[in-house]
């Protein structure tokens, strides 16, 4: 059974394959799609692939009408965590007693979805039939009479994005790539003037023994960003920076022991993460690494502003820039939203994406989001006065290799709103730098040079991706899906110190949701990023009585 027999006349078509193998079947399917004049406008291929790191991996494609997701998870788990409407499924090698996949596959199956397989046990056939699959010559089709959940209508492909930092520029590019017309609104006269304006942002994965939600999100985002940047021209080419690697020094012997345990348990590919003992790490770095270090060979640094510029260039003529507009408000006008400043209406559309960091809370509809602005001062140093690094070096702080004669060290985490450079913050950066390079004189006497930016941070340090909740109308809501939203308003906020790598995948997630496409992250992570989580947490905290210690 061939998917191409069934996709004619369809706007989009999603194929699930339980065994990616060497990729030849997927490659043949994509080629058939490209050659078919009656092909669907968009083809989505979701396949289980054992050779990937755990989790979901969206692989950017040169054709904007094509999406490829590789999932490394057991079949039952993958289907349970997948958000998609499957039109065709290939099942391979399902020998054995497993029948748990049948219910999950039925949940995802579109009306009249087709099923092909090379082998099914009798129990598996019975389980699929019980879920509404009818077996015919050469395969099966989904014929359940149970009502399918209605997908939300895809909005008119016009959007306003507020904020032209990493979050907003990524949103604009991902929407434009899908044929949307985007108006990008920015208070400053140019993009990347606030948190995204540093000379060097660091990109590297996050590791943990329990592979928790921040670790899984950061891994997926990091790997997606590496591939995505290549579509924009590449780090060190169209994007200013270097994929020189990042070395993360262990803080102490206890941290080194925990890192060894992670390395032994996870067995990451060498290119992704490699634990080096003290002698190896010191030799690679050319400086002391007394407790060992992680080496992330694919990591490095990039100037965030150049990433923004590359994303905006990729938008082409579908992008309209409205820069230098100052503070704005958002007001409902019929079925649309108007973005206004003191001069009047700037833009109007049914879909709005808030991506202006902590400044987004100045807009009334987002005022109750629990976002903070954390001050970060970066110190710019004459690179000739410092050790010449082969990698970005980090621990509690970071130091970049020389670029145009400047090395960047930082950054502080301050709770105040002072935008000016100050000597106390520079001294803090220098002390951490000296500990990094094991030289108490490094940077001593350097002039006060650098930059202050403000990170947008949520209480749980995770981004906010999804429909903007209406706190005032939430009532007694208990579930994320039941939280009322401001219609057509979405958020890409709370990127903290990881905007460089979180921005592309979060924008892709939001764009996929708007288009009813398969989502590029497992459902547990999608829910963890939903801004409505704070509505539920606020309600729970109200219900939980305070406790008091006796005098």
Short mmCIF file of C-alpha atoms in Angstrom, two decimals:
data_model
loop_
_atom_site.label_atom_id
_atom_site.label_comp_id
_atom_site.label_asym_id
_atom_site.label_seq_id
_atom_site.Cartn_x
_atom_site.Cartn_y
_atom_site.Cartn_z
CA UNK A 1 0.00 0.00 0.00
CA UNK A 2 1.43 3.35 -1.08
CA UNK A 3 0.55 6.67 0.63
CA UNK A 4 0.66 8.45 -2.74
CA UNK A 5 -2.54 6.62 -3.78
CA UNK A 6 -4.50 8.52 -1.16
CA UNK A 7 -3.08 12.04 -0.90
CA UNK A 8 -4.37 13.63 -4.12
CA UNK A 9 -6.39 16.77 -3.55
CA UNK A 10 -5.37 17.11 0.09
CA UNK A 11 -4.10 20.36 1.60
CA UNK A 12 -1.74 18.44 3.92
CA UNK A 13 -0.89 14.80 4.52
CA UNK A 14 0.77 13.14 7.50
CA UNK A 15 2.55 9.78 7.31
CA UNK A 16 3.69 7.84 10.37
CA UNK A 17 6.38 5.16 10.01
CA UNK A 18 7.25 2.90 12.94
CA UNK A 19 10.74 2.15 11.59
CA UNK A 20 12.81 4.83 9.85
CA UNK A 21 15.71 2.41 9.33
CA UNK A 22 18.25 3.79 6.86
CA UNK A 23 15.80 6.44 5.68
CA UNK A 24 15.37 4.98 2.20
CA UNK A 25 11.61 4.49 2.52
CA UNK A 26 11.18 8.10 3.67
CA UNK A 27 13.44 9.34 0.88
CA UNK A 28 11.37 7.45 -1.71
CA UNK A 29 8.16 8.87 -0.26
CA UNK A 30 9.51 12.42 -0.40
CA UNK A 31 10.66 11.95 -3.99
CA UNK A 32 7.20 10.61 -4.97
CA UNK A 33 5.67 13.68 -3.36
CA UNK A 34 7.97 16.01 -5.26
CA UNK A 35 7.19 14.32 -8.57
CA UNK A 36 3.41 14.20 -8.16
CA UNK A 37 1.65 17.22 -9.70
CA UNK A 38 -1.42 16.43 -7.56
CA UNK A 39 0.55 16.20 -4.33
CA UNK A 40 -0.68 17.84 -1.12
CA UNK A 41 0.74 21.27 -0.44
CA UNK A 42 2.39 20.04 2.76
CA UNK A 43 3.75 16.58 3.57
CA UNK A 44 4.60 15.63 7.15
CA UNK A 45 6.61 12.49 7.85
CA UNK A 46 6.91 11.24 11.44
CA UNK A 47 9.13 8.19 11.94
CA UNK A 48 10.64 6.22 14.81
CA UNK A 49 14.43 6.30 14.53
CA UNK A 50 16.66 4.43 16.98
CA UNK A 51 19.87 6.23 15.99
CA UNK A 52 18.81 9.57 17.45
CA UNK A 53 19.18 10.85 21.00
CA UNK A 54 16.05 10.22 23.09
CA UNK A 55 13.03 12.39 22.33
CA UNK A 56 11.55 14.17 19.33
CA UNK A 57 13.76 15.66 16.63
CA UNK A 58 12.46 17.99 13.94
CA UNK A 59 14.82 17.92 10.97
CA UNK A 60 14.60 21.14 8.89
CA UNK A 61 14.11 20.50 5.19
CA UNK A 62 15.08 22.62 2.17
CA UNK A 63 11.48 22.51 0.94
CA UNK A 64 9.14 24.61 3.11
CA UNK A 65 6.27 22.24 2.29
CA UNK A 66 8.02 19.29 3.91
CA UNK A 67 8.37 18.35 7.58
CA UNK A 68 10.40 15.44 8.96
CA UNK A 69 10.23 14.36 12.60
CA UNK A 70 12.42 11.55 13.92
CA UNK A 71 11.33 10.12 17.26
CA UNK A 72 13.51 7.96 19.48
CA UNK A 73 11.04 6.33 21.86
CA UNK A 74 9.15 3.03 22.15
CA UNK A 75 6.14 2.86 19.84
CA UNK A 76 3.55 3.13 22.63
CA UNK A 77 5.35 6.09 24.22
CA UNK A 78 5.88 7.89 20.93
CA UNK A 79 2.22 7.63 19.94
CA UNK A 80 1.05 8.66 23.40
CA UNK A 81 3.24 11.79 23.29
CA UNK A 82 2.61 12.69 19.66
CA UNK A 83 0.25 15.53 18.73
CA UNK A 84 -0.71 14.90 15.10
CA UNK A 85 -3.56 13.80 12.83
CA UNK A 86 -2.20 10.76 10.97
CA UNK A 87 -3.45 10.03 7.45
CA UNK A 88 -1.27 6.98 6.73
CA UNK A 89 0.66 4.67 9.04
CA UNK A 90 3.30 2.06 8.27
CA UNK A 91 3.85 -0.56 10.97
CA UNK A 92 6.95 -2.75 10.78
CA UNK A 93 8.21 -5.72 12.75
CA UNK A 94 5.57 -5.72 15.49
CA UNK A 95 6.10 -9.33 16.44
CA UNK A 96 5.21 -10.16 20.01
CA UNK A 97 2.34 -9.58 22.41
CA UNK A 98 2.28 -5.78 22.35
CA UNK A 99 -1.19 -4.36 21.67
CA UNK A 100 -0.99 -1.12 23.64
CA UNK A 101 -0.23 0.94 20.53
CA UNK A 102 -3.68 0.33 19.02
CA UNK A 103 -5.60 2.76 21.21
CA UNK A 104 -2.96 5.49 20.83
CA UNK A 105 -2.88 5.04 17.04
CA UNK A 106 -6.68 5.28 16.86
CA UNK A 107 -6.58 8.51 18.88
CA UNK A 108 -4.31 10.05 16.25
CA UNK A 109 -5.90 8.56 13.12
CA UNK A 110 -7.72 10.86 10.71
CA UNK A 111 -11.05 9.88 9.23
CA UNK A 112 -10.39 7.13 6.65
CA UNK A 113 -6.71 6.93 7.58
CA UNK A 114 -4.86 4.03 5.92
CA UNK A 115 -2.71 1.43 7.63
CA UNK A 116 0.02 -0.69 6.01
CA UNK A 117 2.07 -3.37 7.77
CA UNK A 118 4.50 -6.18 7.12
CA UNK A 119 3.33 -8.35 10.02
CA UNK A 120 0.77 -8.20 12.80
CA UNK A 121 -0.02 -10.79 15.45
CA UNK A 122 -3.62 -11.96 15.72
CA UNK A 123 -3.96 -10.13 19.04
CA UNK A 124 -2.75 -6.93 17.41
CA UNK A 125 -5.24 -7.24 14.56
CA UNK A 126 -8.02 -7.79 17.11
CA UNK A 127 -6.90 -4.76 19.14
CA UNK A 128 -6.85 -2.54 16.04
CA UNK A 129 -10.28 -3.79 14.94
CA UNK A 130 -11.64 -3.00 18.40
CA UNK A 131 -10.45 0.58 17.90
CA UNK A 132 -12.21 0.98 14.56
CA UNK A 133 -9.74 -0.26 11.93
CA UNK A 134 -11.26 -2.34 9.13
CA UNK A 135 -8.89 -4.80 7.46
CA UNK A 136 -8.99 -5.05 3.69
CA UNK A 137 -6.80 -6.61 1.05
CA UNK A 138 -3.33 -5.12 1.38
CA UNK A 139 -3.91 -3.20 4.60
CA UNK A 140 -6.53 -1.51 6.75
CA UNK A 141 -8.41 1.76 7.06
CA UNK A 142 -9.77 3.65 10.02
CA UNK A 143 -13.58 3.52 9.93
CA UNK A 144 -14.55 4.30 13.50
CA UNK A 145 -17.86 6.09 13.91
CA UNK A 146 -16.70 7.79 17.07
CA UNK A 147 -16.57 11.55 16.54
CA UNK A 148 -13.10 12.91 15.89
CA UNK A 149 -12.01 15.97 17.89
CA UNK A 150 -12.48 18.98 15.65
CA UNK A 151 -9.24 20.74 14.83
CA UNK A 152 -9.26 24.51 15.30
CA UNK A 153 -9.64 26.45 12.09
CA UNK A 154 -6.36 27.69 10.62
CA UNK A 155 -6.53 31.49 10.93
CA UNK A 156 -6.03 33.89 8.07
CA UNK A 157 -2.30 33.79 7.43
CA UNK A 158 -1.59 37.29 8.66
CA UNK A 159 0.06 38.00 12.00
CA UNK A 160 1.55 40.77 14.08
CA UNK A 161 4.67 39.89 16.06
CA UNK A 162 5.58 42.31 18.85
CA UNK A 163 9.31 42.32 19.61
CA UNK A 164 12.25 41.98 17.22
CA UNK A 165 14.70 40.07 19.38
CA UNK A 166 15.50 36.39 18.94
CA UNK A 167 11.98 35.30 19.90
CA UNK A 168 10.18 37.68 17.56
CA UNK A 169 12.52 37.26 14.60
CA UNK A 170 12.27 33.48 14.84
CA UNK A 171 8.47 33.72 14.99
CA UNK A 172 8.41 35.95 11.92
CA UNK A 173 10.66 33.60 9.94
CA UNK A 174 8.80 30.42 10.85
CA UNK A 175 5.45 31.99 9.96
CA UNK A 176 6.71 33.54 6.71
CA UNK A 177 8.13 30.13 5.71
CA UNK A 178 4.54 28.82 5.89
CA UNK A 179 3.16 31.57 3.68
CA UNK A 180 2.07 34.02 6.38
CA UNK A 181 2.34 37.77 5.98
CA UNK A 182 3.92 39.15 9.15
CA UNK A 183 4.15 42.66 10.53
CA UNK A 184 7.03 42.85 12.99
CA UNK A 185 6.60 45.63 15.57
CA UNK A 186 9.59 46.84 17.58
CA UNK A 187 9.90 49.74 20.02
CA UNK A 188 13.52 50.40 18.98
CA UNK A 189 14.73 51.53 15.57
CA UNK A 190 16.52 48.22 14.89
CA UNK A 191 16.22 44.55 15.90
CA UNK A 192 18.10 42.89 18.78
CA UNK A 193 18.48 46.02 20.91
CA UNK A 194 17.68 44.50 24.29
CA UNK A 195 18.40 40.99 25.67
CA UNK A 196 19.33 39.77 22.18
CA UNK A 197 21.93 42.50 21.67
CA UNK A 198 25.01 40.97 23.31
CA UNK A 199 28.16 40.46 21.25
CA UNK A 200 28.21 36.74 22.02
CA UNK A 201 25.55 34.27 23.08
CA UNK A 202 26.57 30.73 24.05
CA UNK A 203 24.97 27.60 22.65
CA UNK A 204 25.37 24.26 24.41
CA UNK A 205 23.13 21.48 25.73
CA UNK A 206 22.03 20.90 29.32
CA UNK A 207 22.67 17.58 31.09
CA UNK A 208 21.04 15.99 34.12
CA UNK A 209 21.00 12.55 35.67
CA UNK A 210 17.20 12.29 35.60
CA UNK A 211 16.79 13.74 32.08
CA UNK A 212 14.25 16.22 33.39
CA UNK A 213 12.01 18.62 31.46
CA UNK A 214 14.55 21.48 31.13
CA UNK A 215 17.18 18.99 29.94
CA UNK A 216 14.89 17.39 27.36
CA UNK A 217 13.65 20.73 26.09
CA UNK A 218 17.16 22.16 25.82
CA UNK A 219 18.46 19.05 24.04
CA UNK A 220 15.66 19.17 21.46
CA UNK A 221 16.06 22.93 20.98
CA UNK A 222 19.85 22.79 20.75
CA UNK A 223 19.85 20.05 18.11
CA UNK A 224 17.10 21.79 16.15
CA UNK A 225 18.97 25.12 16.30
CA UNK A 226 22.18 23.56 14.95
CA UNK A 227 20.26 22.25 11.92
CA UNK A 228 18.12 25.37 11.55
CA UNK A 229 21.09 27.75 11.48
CA UNK A 230 22.49 25.79 8.56
CA UNK A 231 19.35 26.65 6.57
CA UNK A 232 20.11 30.33 7.23
CA UNK A 233 23.68 30.06 5.98
CA UNK A 234 25.53 28.64 8.97
CA UNK A 235 27.46 29.78 12.03
CA UNK A 236 30.67 31.55 11.01
CA UNK A 237 29.20 32.33 7.57
CA UNK A 238 25.87 34.13 7.34
CA UNK A 239 25.79 34.19 11.15
CA UNK A 240 28.63 35.80 13.07
CA UNK A 241 30.13 33.33 15.52
CA UNK A 242 32.01 30.05 15.74
CA UNK A 243 31.05 26.44 16.35
CA UNK A 244 34.33 26.08 18.21
CA UNK A 245 33.01 23.88 21.02
CA UNK A 246 32.18 24.67 24.63
CA UNK A 247 34.06 23.33 27.64
CA UNK A 248 32.12 23.35 30.92
CA UNK A 249 34.43 22.92 33.89
CA UNK A 250 33.27 20.89 36.86
CA UNK A 251 32.66 23.12 39.89
CA UNK A 252 34.30 20.75 42.36
CA UNK A 253 34.93 17.08 43.07
CA UNK A 254 31.28 16.43 43.92
CA UNK A 255 30.09 17.95 40.64
CA UNK A 256 32.71 15.89 38.80
CA UNK A 257 31.41 12.69 40.41
CA UNK A 258 27.85 13.54 39.36
CA UNK A 259 29.07 14.24 35.84
CA UNK A 260 30.86 10.89 35.66
CA UNK A 261 27.62 9.18 36.66
CA UNK A 262 25.74 10.99 33.89
CA UNK A 263 28.42 10.07 31.36
CA UNK A 264 28.34 6.41 32.41
CA UNK A 265 24.54 6.20 32.36
CA UNK A 266 23.67 8.16 29.24
CA UNK A 267 26.59 7.26 26.93
CA UNK A 268 26.11 10.31 24.75
CA UNK A 269 27.67 10.45 21.28
CA UNK A 270 31.10 12.04 21.46
CA UNK A 271 30.06 14.94 19.23
CA UNK A 272 27.16 15.80 21.55
CA UNK A 273 28.78 15.55 24.99
CA UNK A 274 32.03 14.01 26.23
CA UNK A 275 33.24 13.88 29.83
CA UNK A 276 36.98 14.55 30.16
CA UNK A 277 38.94 13.80 33.29
CA UNK A 278 41.25 16.49 34.63
CA UNK A 279 44.34 15.48 32.65
CA UNK A 280 42.42 15.20 29.35
CA UNK A 281 40.51 18.43 29.91
CA UNK A 282 43.64 20.38 30.87
CA UNK A 283 45.49 19.14 27.81
CA UNK A 284 42.64 20.07 25.46
CA UNK A 285 42.15 23.50 27.04
CA UNK A 286 45.77 24.42 27.63
CA UNK A 287 44.82 25.61 31.13
CA UNK A 288 44.15 23.83 34.42
CA UNK A 289 40.88 21.91 34.67
CA UNK A 290 41.43 20.43 38.12
CA UNK A 291 38.15 18.50 38.42
CA UNK A 292 37.54 17.59 34.78
CA UNK A 293 35.06 19.03 32.31
CA UNK A 294 32.33 18.37 29.79
CA UNK A 295 33.24 19.09 26.18
CA UNK A 296 30.39 19.95 23.82
CA UNK A 297 32.08 19.79 20.44
CA UNK A 298 29.09 21.12 18.46
CA UNK A 299 28.61 24.08 20.80
CA UNK A 300 30.03 27.55 20.46
CA UNK A 301 29.02 31.19 20.34
CA UNK A 302 27.08 33.46 18.02
CA UNK A 303 26.21 37.12 17.93
CA UNK A 304 22.48 37.08 18.54
CA UNK A 305 21.93 40.19 16.45
CA UNK A 306 23.39 38.46 13.39
CA UNK A 307 21.06 35.50 13.98
CA UNK A 308 18.14 37.96 14.03
CA UNK A 309 19.38 39.56 10.82
CA UNK A 310 19.64 36.17 9.08
CA UNK A 311 16.13 35.19 10.17
CA UNK A 312 14.65 38.48 8.98
CA UNK A 313 16.45 38.19 5.64
CA UNK A 314 14.90 34.73 5.20
CA UNK A 315 11.40 36.22 5.60
CA UNK A 316 11.64 37.96 2.24
CA UNK A 317 8.79 40.12 1.02
CA UNK A 318 6.25 38.61 3.40
CA UNK A 319 7.72 40.66 6.24
CA UNK A 320 6.70 44.24 7.02
CA UNK A 321 8.86 46.06 9.57
CA UNK A 322 7.39 48.64 11.91
CA UNK A 323 10.40 49.67 13.99
CA UNK A 324 10.98 52.61 16.29
CA UNK A 325 7.34 52.76 17.41
CA UNK A 326 7.95 53.04 21.18
CA UNK A 327 5.49 51.54 23.66
CA UNK A 328 2.35 49.92 22.25
CA UNK A 329 -1.07 48.73 23.40
CA UNK A 330 -3.22 45.88 22.13
CA UNK A 331 -6.92 46.47 21.62
CA UNK A 332 -9.73 44.34 20.25
CA UNK A 333 -11.38 45.62 17.06
CA UNK A 334 -14.15 43.27 15.95
CA UNK A 335 -12.57 39.91 15.12
CA UNK A 336 -9.08 41.39 14.95
CA UNK A 337 -6.51 43.05 17.18
CA UNK A 338 -5.05 46.48 16.73
CA UNK A 339 -1.54 47.35 17.87
CA UNK A 340 -1.45 51.05 18.69
CA UNK A 341 0.99 53.65 19.91
CA UNK A 342 0.45 57.30 20.75
CA UNK A 343 0.35 58.07 17.02
CA UNK A 344 -2.52 55.68 16.29
CA UNK A 345 -2.90 52.20 14.78
CA UNK A 346 0.35 50.53 13.70
CA UNK A 347 -0.98 47.19 12.49
CA UNK A 348 -4.13 45.09 12.54
CA UNK A 349 -4.58 41.29 12.34
CA UNK A 350 -6.49 38.42 13.93
CA UNK A 351 -3.27 36.79 15.19
CA UNK A 352 -0.76 38.47 17.50
CA UNK A 353 2.44 37.01 18.96
CA UNK A 354 3.91 38.65 22.05
CA UNK A 355 7.69 38.24 21.91
CA UNK A 356 9.00 41.38 23.62
CA UNK A 357 10.45 39.73 26.72
CA UNK A 358 9.54 41.14 30.11
CA UNK A 359 8.29 44.32 28.41
CA UNK A 360 5.34 42.26 27.16
CA UNK A 361 3.77 42.59 30.61
CA UNK A 362 3.32 46.30 29.87
CA UNK A 363 0.55 45.16 27.53
CA UNK A 364 -2.66 44.84 29.56
CA UNK A 365 -3.59 41.36 28.36
CA UNK A 366 -0.23 39.96 29.54
CA UNK A 367 0.10 41.99 32.74
CA UNK A 368 -0.52 39.02 35.05
CA UNK A 369 2.12 36.76 33.56
CA UNK A 370 4.71 36.15 36.32
CA UNK A 371 7.74 37.31 34.37
CA UNK A 372 10.82 38.97 35.82
CA UNK A 373 13.60 40.99 34.22
CA UNK A 374 17.01 39.86 35.51
CA UNK A 375 19.87 42.25 34.91
CA UNK A 376 22.96 40.81 33.26
CA UNK A 377 26.19 42.76 32.77
CA UNK A 378 28.75 41.39 30.31
CA UNK A 379 32.36 42.58 30.41
CA UNK A 380 34.26 43.22 27.15
CA UNK A 381 37.99 42.62 27.44
CA UNK A 382 41.00 43.08 25.21
CA UNK A 383 41.55 39.50 24.08
CA UNK A 384 45.31 40.04 23.82
CA UNK A 385 45.48 40.33 27.62
CA UNK A 386 43.87 36.90 28.21
CA UNK A 387 44.75 33.28 27.49
CA UNK A 388 43.88 32.29 23.93
CA UNK A 389 41.04 29.78 24.24
CA UNK A 390 40.29 26.96 21.79
CA UNK A 391 36.71 26.76 23.12
CA UNK A 392 34.14 28.82 24.92
CA UNK A 393 34.94 28.22 28.58
CA UNK A 394 32.25 28.20 31.24
CA UNK A 395 31.38 27.21 34.79
CA UNK A 396 29.41 29.70 36.92
CA UNK A 397 30.40 32.26 34.27
CA UNK A 398 31.68 32.12 30.70
CA UNK A 399 34.57 33.46 28.62
CA UNK A 400 34.47 33.50 24.83
CA UNK A 401 37.43 33.15 22.47
CA UNK A 402 38.62 36.30 20.78
CA UNK A 403 36.42 37.86 18.10
CA UNK A 404 37.54 41.12 16.49
CA UNK A 405 39.99 41.48 19.37
CA UNK A 406 37.33 41.25 22.10
CA UNK A 407 36.57 38.48 24.58
CA UNK A 408 33.27 38.50 26.46
CA UNK A 409 33.06 37.51 30.13
CA UNK A 410 29.94 37.30 32.25
CA UNK A 411 27.25 37.60 32.90
CA UNK A 412 25.92 38.78 36.25
CA UNK A 413 22.49 37.93 37.64
CA UNK A 414 21.18 41.06 39.34
CA UNK A 415 17.73 41.89 40.69
CA UNK A 416 17.82 45.64 40.04
CA UNK A 417 16.85 47.60 36.93
CA UNK A 418 19.98 49.74 36.51
CA UNK A 419 20.81 49.87 32.76
CA UNK A 420 24.25 51.44 33.28
CA UNK A 421 27.59 49.67 33.41
CA UNK A 422 28.92 49.56 36.95
CA UNK A 423 32.27 48.71 38.44
CA UNK A 424 30.89 46.26 41.03
CA UNK A 425 29.37 44.04 38.34
CA UNK A 426 32.57 44.17 36.33
CA UNK A 427 34.56 43.12 39.38
CA UNK A 428 32.21 40.17 39.88
CA UNK A 429 32.77 39.12 36.26
CA UNK A 430 36.55 39.46 36.61
CA UNK A 431 36.65 37.37 39.77
CA UNK A 432 34.74 34.57 38.06
CA UNK A 433 36.96 34.90 34.99
CA UNK A 434 40.08 34.58 37.13
CA UNK A 435 38.71 31.40 38.70
CA UNK A 436 37.89 30.02 35.24
CA UNK A 437 41.38 30.48 33.86
CA UNK A 438 43.18 29.83 37.18
CA UNK A 439 44.92 33.21 37.03
CA UNK A 440 44.24 35.75 39.82
CA UNK A 441 45.62 38.55 37.66
CA UNK A 442 43.53 37.91 34.51
CA UNK A 443 41.68 41.04 33.43
CA UNK A 444 43.03 43.06 36.36
CA UNK A 445 42.76 46.78 35.71
CA UNK A 446 40.59 46.38 32.60
CA UNK A 447 38.59 49.49 31.65
CA UNK A 448 34.86 49.49 32.32
CA UNK A 449 33.53 48.20 29.01
CA UNK A 450 30.64 45.90 28.27
CA UNK A 451 26.88 45.78 27.97
CA UNK A 452 23.84 45.46 30.22
CA UNK A 453 20.82 43.42 29.15
CA UNK A 454 17.72 42.14 30.92
CA UNK A 455 16.71 38.50 30.67
CA UNK A 456 13.01 37.60 30.70
CA UNK A 457 12.57 34.84 33.27
CA UNK A 458 9.57 32.82 34.47
CA UNK A 459 9.44 31.34 38.00
CA UNK A 460 10.12 27.81 36.71
CA UNK A 461 12.83 29.00 34.27
CA UNK A 462 10.90 27.55 31.30
CA UNK A 463 9.65 29.51 28.30
CA UNK A 464 6.00 30.44 27.73
CA UNK A 465 4.83 29.12 24.35
CA UNK A 466 1.17 29.09 23.39
CA UNK A 467 -2.14 30.84 23.68
CA UNK A 468 -2.15 33.77 26.10
CA UNK A 469 -4.36 32.88 29.10
CA UNK A 470 -7.17 35.15 30.24
CA UNK A 471 -6.55 35.19 34.00
CA UNK A 472 -9.68 37.23 34.69
CA UNK A 473 -12.00 34.67 33.06
CA UNK A 474 -10.33 31.49 34.34
CA UNK A 475 -12.83 30.81 37.12
CA UNK A 476 -12.41 27.33 38.63
CA UNK A 477 -10.59 25.83 35.66
CA UNK A 478 -8.61 22.69 36.53
CA UNK A 479 -7.10 21.62 33.18
CA UNK A 480 -4.79 23.38 30.74
CA UNK A 481 -7.06 22.78 27.78
CA UNK A 482 -9.97 24.43 29.59
CA UNK A 483 -8.16 27.65 30.51
CA UNK A 484 -9.76 30.53 28.56
CA UNK A 485 -7.43 32.40 26.22
CA UNK A 486 -7.37 35.80 24.64
CA UNK A 487 -8.52 34.85 21.13
CA UNK A 488 -5.71 34.92 18.62
CA UNK A 489 -3.02 36.13 21.04
CA UNK A 490 0.02 33.94 21.65
CA UNK A 491 3.26 34.23 23.60
CA UNK A 492 6.91 33.42 22.99
CA UNK A 493 8.40 34.62 26.26
CA UNK A 494 10.61 33.69 29.20
CA UNK A 495 13.74 32.58 27.34
CA UNK A 496 16.05 33.51 30.24
CA UNK A 497 19.68 32.81 29.24
CA UNK A 498 18.86 30.30 26.50
CA UNK A 499 17.11 32.43 23.90
CA UNK A 500 19.71 31.65 21.25
CA UNK A 501 18.76 27.96 21.17
CA UNK A 502 15.20 28.06 22.50
CA UNK A 503 13.94 30.67 20.02
CA UNK A 504 13.94 28.58 16.79
CA UNK A 505 12.20 25.50 18.21
CA UNK A 506 9.68 27.48 20.26
CA UNK A 507 8.76 29.49 17.16
CA UNK A 508 8.46 26.27 15.17
CA UNK A 509 6.21 24.81 17.87
CA UNK A 510 3.90 27.82 17.80
CA UNK A 511 3.77 27.97 14.00
CA UNK A 512 3.01 24.23 13.80
CA UNK A 513 0.19 24.63 16.33
CA UNK A 514 -1.34 27.54 14.38
CA UNK A 515 -1.27 25.41 11.23
CA UNK A 516 -2.61 22.19 12.88
CA UNK A 517 0.60 20.42 11.93
CA UNK A 518 2.30 17.65 13.93
CA UNK A 519 4.00 19.28 16.89
CA UNK A 520 7.81 19.02 17.13
CA UNK A 521 7.87 18.19 20.85
CA UNK A 522 6.35 15.49 23.01
CA UNK A 523 3.06 16.40 24.66
CA UNK A 524 4.57 16.52 28.16
CA UNK A 525 6.98 19.25 27.07
CA UNK A 526 4.30 21.15 25.16
CA UNK A 527 2.17 21.23 28.31
CA UNK A 528 5.16 22.26 30.44
CA UNK A 529 5.62 25.34 28.22
CA UNK A 530 1.96 26.35 28.08
CA UNK A 531 1.60 29.85 29.61
CA UNK A 532 -1.73 28.76 31.11
CA UNK A 533 0.21 26.67 33.63
CA UNK A 534 0.46 29.79 35.76
CA UNK A 535 -3.32 30.14 35.89
CA UNK A 536 -3.58 26.67 37.39
CA UNK A 537 -0.70 27.30 39.80
CA UNK A 538 -2.27 30.55 40.98
CA UNK A 539 -5.52 28.73 41.73
CA UNK A 540 -3.74 25.95 43.60
CA UNK A 541 -1.82 28.43 45.73
CA UNK A 542 -5.08 30.15 46.68
CA UNK A 543 -6.62 26.83 47.74
CA UNK A 544 -3.57 25.81 49.79
CA UNK A 545 -3.87 27.28 53.31
CA UNK A 546 -0.85 28.99 54.78
CA UNK A 547 0.92 27.19 57.61
CA UNK A 548 2.40 28.94 60.60
CA UNK A 549 5.04 27.76 63.03
CA UNK A 550 4.13 28.13 66.72
CA UNK A 551 5.78 30.96 68.65
#
